[in-house]
Tab-separated table of C-alpha atoms in Angstrom:
chain	number	residue	atom	x	y	z
Z	1	MET	CA	-0.010	0.002	0.007
Z	2	LEU	CA	1.224	3.487	-0.805
Z	3	SER	CA	2.101	5.470	2.303
Z	4	HIS	CA	0.224	8.619	1.243
Z	5	VAL	CA	-3.028	6.800	0.486
Z	6	ASP	CA	-5.374	5.467	3.164
Z	7	GLU	CA	-7.470	2.284	3.069
Z	8	ASN	CA	-10.186	4.146	1.071
Z	9	GLY	CA	-7.758	5.432	-1.564
Z	10	GLN	CA	-7.779	8.949	-0.196
Z	11	ALA	CA	-4.588	11.026	-0.015
Z	12	HIS	CA	-3.423	11.812	3.517
Z	13	MET	CA	-0.357	12.956	5.376
Z	14	VAL	CA	1.655	10.041	6.800
Z	15	ASP	CA	1.751	9.859	10.613
Z	16	VAL	CA	5.443	9.928	11.572
Z	17	SER	CA	4.881	10.321	15.319
Z	18	VAL	CA	6.166	6.818	16.167
Z	19	LYS	CA	9.260	7.015	13.976
Z	20	ASP	CA	12.649	7.442	15.545
Z	21	ILE	CA	14.498	10.737	15.367
Z	22	THR	CA	17.604	10.256	13.238
Z	23	LEU	CA	20.022	12.518	11.413
Z	24	ARG	CA	18.595	13.094	7.948
Z	25	GLU	CA	20.528	14.597	5.032
Z	26	ALA	CA	19.818	15.021	1.322
Z	27	HIS	CA	21.655	16.458	-1.637
Z	28	ALA	CA	20.041	17.484	-4.928
Z	29	GLU	CA	21.154	19.030	-8.184
Z	30	GLY	CA	19.741	20.713	-11.241
Z	31	PHE	CA	20.904	22.718	-14.254
Z	32	ILE	CA	19.973	25.872	-16.114
Z	33	SER	CA	21.303	26.358	-19.635
Z	34	MET	CA	21.277	29.784	-21.210
Z	35	SER	CA	22.575	31.885	-24.072
Z	36	ARG	CA	26.158	33.166	-24.018
Z	37	LEU	CA	24.868	36.719	-23.403
Z	38	ALA	CA	22.767	35.810	-20.386
Z	39	PHE	CA	25.547	33.562	-19.020
Z	40	GLU	CA	28.190	36.270	-19.330
Z	41	GLN	CA	25.892	38.741	-17.528
Z	42	VAL	CA	25.545	36.304	-14.658
Z	43	ILE	CA	29.237	35.394	-14.243
Z	44	GLN	CA	30.376	39.011	-14.689
Z	45	ASN	CA	27.673	40.291	-12.333
Z	46	GLU	CA	26.318	42.601	-15.037
Z	47	ASN	CA	22.677	41.562	-14.981
Z	48	LYS	CA	20.427	44.612	-14.576
Z	49	LYS	CA	18.570	42.938	-11.703
Z	50	GLY	CA	21.700	42.669	-9.587
Z	51	ASP	CA	23.569	39.748	-8.001
Z	52	VAL	CA	21.798	36.899	-9.743
Z	53	LEU	CA	23.614	34.049	-7.962
Z	54	GLY	CA	23.295	35.698	-4.512
Z	55	VAL	CA	19.580	36.239	-4.918
Z	56	ALA	CA	19.085	32.703	-6.288
Z	57	ARG	CA	20.993	31.249	-3.304
Z	58	ILE	CA	18.734	33.024	-0.821
Z	59	ALA	CA	15.646	32.063	-2.842
Z	60	GLY	CA	16.703	28.376	-2.799
Z	61	ILE	CA	17.209	28.437	0.963
Z	62	GLN	CA	13.810	30.111	1.398
Z	63	GLY	CA	12.281	27.496	-0.901
Z	64	ALA	CA	13.590	24.643	1.232
Z	65	LYS	CA	12.157	26.298	4.351
Z	66	LYS	CA	8.758	26.699	2.641
Z	67	CYS	CA	8.570	23.226	1.124
Z	68	ALA	CA	5.635	22.059	3.293
Z	69	ASP	CA	3.670	25.169	2.171
Z	70	LEU	CA	4.167	24.209	-1.475
Z	71	ILE	CA	3.935	20.389	-1.533
Z	72	PRO	CA	0.601	19.358	-0.032
Z	73	LEU	CA	1.557	16.234	1.937
Z	74	CYS	CA	5.051	17.251	3.109
Z	75	HIS	CA	5.586	17.625	6.812
Z	76	PRO	CA	6.799	20.993	8.067
Z	77	LEU	CA	10.385	20.459	9.128
Z	78	ALA	CA	12.775	22.263	11.458
Z	79	LEU	CA	15.749	22.289	9.088
Z	80	THR	CA	19.113	22.777	10.806
Z	81	LYS	CA	21.129	23.392	7.629
Z	82	VAL	CA	20.345	24.405	4.083
Z	83	ALA	CA	23.069	25.184	1.532
Z	84	VAL	CA	22.700	26.144	-2.114
Z	85	ASP	CA	25.734	26.406	-4.363
Z	86	PHE	CA	26.503	26.932	-8.019
Z	87	GLU	CA	29.026	25.494	-10.442
Z	88	ILE	CA	29.743	27.475	-13.629
Z	89	ASP	CA	30.226	25.516	-16.855
Z	90	LYS	CA	31.548	28.030	-19.411
Z	91	ALA	CA	31.733	25.450	-22.249
Z	92	LYS	CA	28.030	24.648	-22.012
Z	93	THR	CA	26.870	28.113	-20.802
Z	94	GLN	CA	25.206	26.237	-18.001
Z	95	ILE	CA	24.965	26.638	-14.240
Z	96	LYS	CA	24.764	23.559	-12.031
Z	97	ILE	CA	22.722	24.228	-8.884
Z	98	THR	CA	23.331	21.989	-5.845
Z	99	SER	CA	21.593	21.893	-2.518
Z	100	TYR	CA	22.153	20.228	0.848
Z	101	CYS	CA	19.537	19.932	3.580
Z	102	LYS	CA	19.961	18.477	7.065
Z	103	LEU	CA	18.008	17.926	10.254
Z	104	ALA	CA	17.499	15.568	13.141
Z	105	GLY	CA	13.918	14.359	12.662
Z	106	LYS	CA	11.375	11.701	11.856
Z	107	THR	CA	11.145	12.197	8.066
Z	108	GLY	CA	13.555	12.814	5.211
Z	109	VAL	CA	14.619	16.042	3.611
Z	110	GLU	CA	14.730	14.998	-0.067
Z	111	MET	CA	11.768	17.208	-0.988
Z	112	GLU	CA	13.366	20.204	0.728
Z	113	ALA	CA	16.594	19.645	-1.225
Z	114	LEU	CA	14.684	19.332	-4.495
Z	115	THR	CA	12.644	22.445	-3.708
Z	116	ALA	CA	15.839	24.440	-2.975
Z	117	VAL	CA	17.280	23.540	-6.380
Z	118	SER	CA	13.953	24.175	-8.159
Z	119	VAL	CA	13.386	27.603	-6.576
Z	120	ALA	CA	16.993	28.661	-7.192
Z	121	ALA	CA	16.647	27.626	-10.861
Z	122	LEU	CA	13.341	29.476	-11.210
Z	123	THR	CA	14.912	32.575	-9.672
Z	124	LEU	CA	17.842	32.388	-12.126
Z	125	PHE	CA	15.289	32.118	-14.943
Z	126	ASP	CA	13.309	35.084	-13.656
Z	127	MET	CA	16.376	37.295	-13.248
Z	128	CYS	CA	17.834	36.381	-16.672
Z	129	LYS	CA	14.726	36.066	-18.850
Z	130	ALA	CA	15.162	39.536	-20.357
Z	131	ALA	CA	18.485	38.418	-21.830
Z	132	ASP	CA	17.302	34.936	-22.753
Z	133	PRO	CA	13.650	33.855	-22.594
Z	134	THR	CA	14.591	30.426	-24.035
Z	135	MET	CA	16.635	29.157	-21.069
Z	136	GLN	CA	16.151	25.557	-20.068
Z	137	ILE	CA	15.905	24.136	-16.547
Z	138	HIS	CA	16.711	20.420	-16.492
Z	139	GLY	CA	18.148	17.425	-14.637
Z	140	ILE	CA	16.632	18.166	-11.245
Z	141	GLN	CA	17.227	15.074	-9.060
Z	142	VAL	CA	18.189	13.835	-5.615
Z	143	THR	CA	21.836	12.778	-5.722
Z	144	GLN	CA	22.313	11.470	-2.193
Z	145	LYS	CA	20.356	10.901	1.029
Z	146	SER	CA	21.094	9.458	4.435
Z	147	GLY	CA	19.207	8.558	7.573
Z	148	GLY	CA	15.874	6.947	8.304
Z	149	LYS	CA	14.476	3.499	7.808
Z	150	HIS	CA	15.925	3.087	4.295
Z	151	GLY	CA	19.439	4.230	5.248
Z	152	ASP	CA	21.962	5.758	2.929
Z	153	TRP	CA	21.637	6.103	-0.826
Z	154	GLN	CA	23.708	7.733	-3.550
Z	155	ARG	CA	23.054	8.135	-7.266
Z	156	ASP	CA	25.676	6.514	-9.475
């Protein structure tokens, strides 16, 4: 039986009250590809809207913190660490967005890590769309998680 569906087939929030508190961590990544012009504006900090990467980092952190407000059946979590970072790929005019979320709790933080990457990517798109409305956001995925009943996992 699916954990988010009750015996009548209705969606519901899973009761995690009896689960053990464990250290939970998750990493996620995603990419945004853009034109050379938009890319150069970002890396040279010449975008008219300001510090694109700085704003996207803060937006990603805020996104992780607001995950339960956005995803209907997610539990509100007391995150103890959220990090959002960027890797610049000049050859592909692409920015890799990575996130890391951590807490001691009863449920995992994969959704928060994914939300951090997604919101950071959307913020990059918003801030750069005047230079390139054809940007592409892609490859958003969990890359690693630890803690909980299912233990540690890492994408190959």
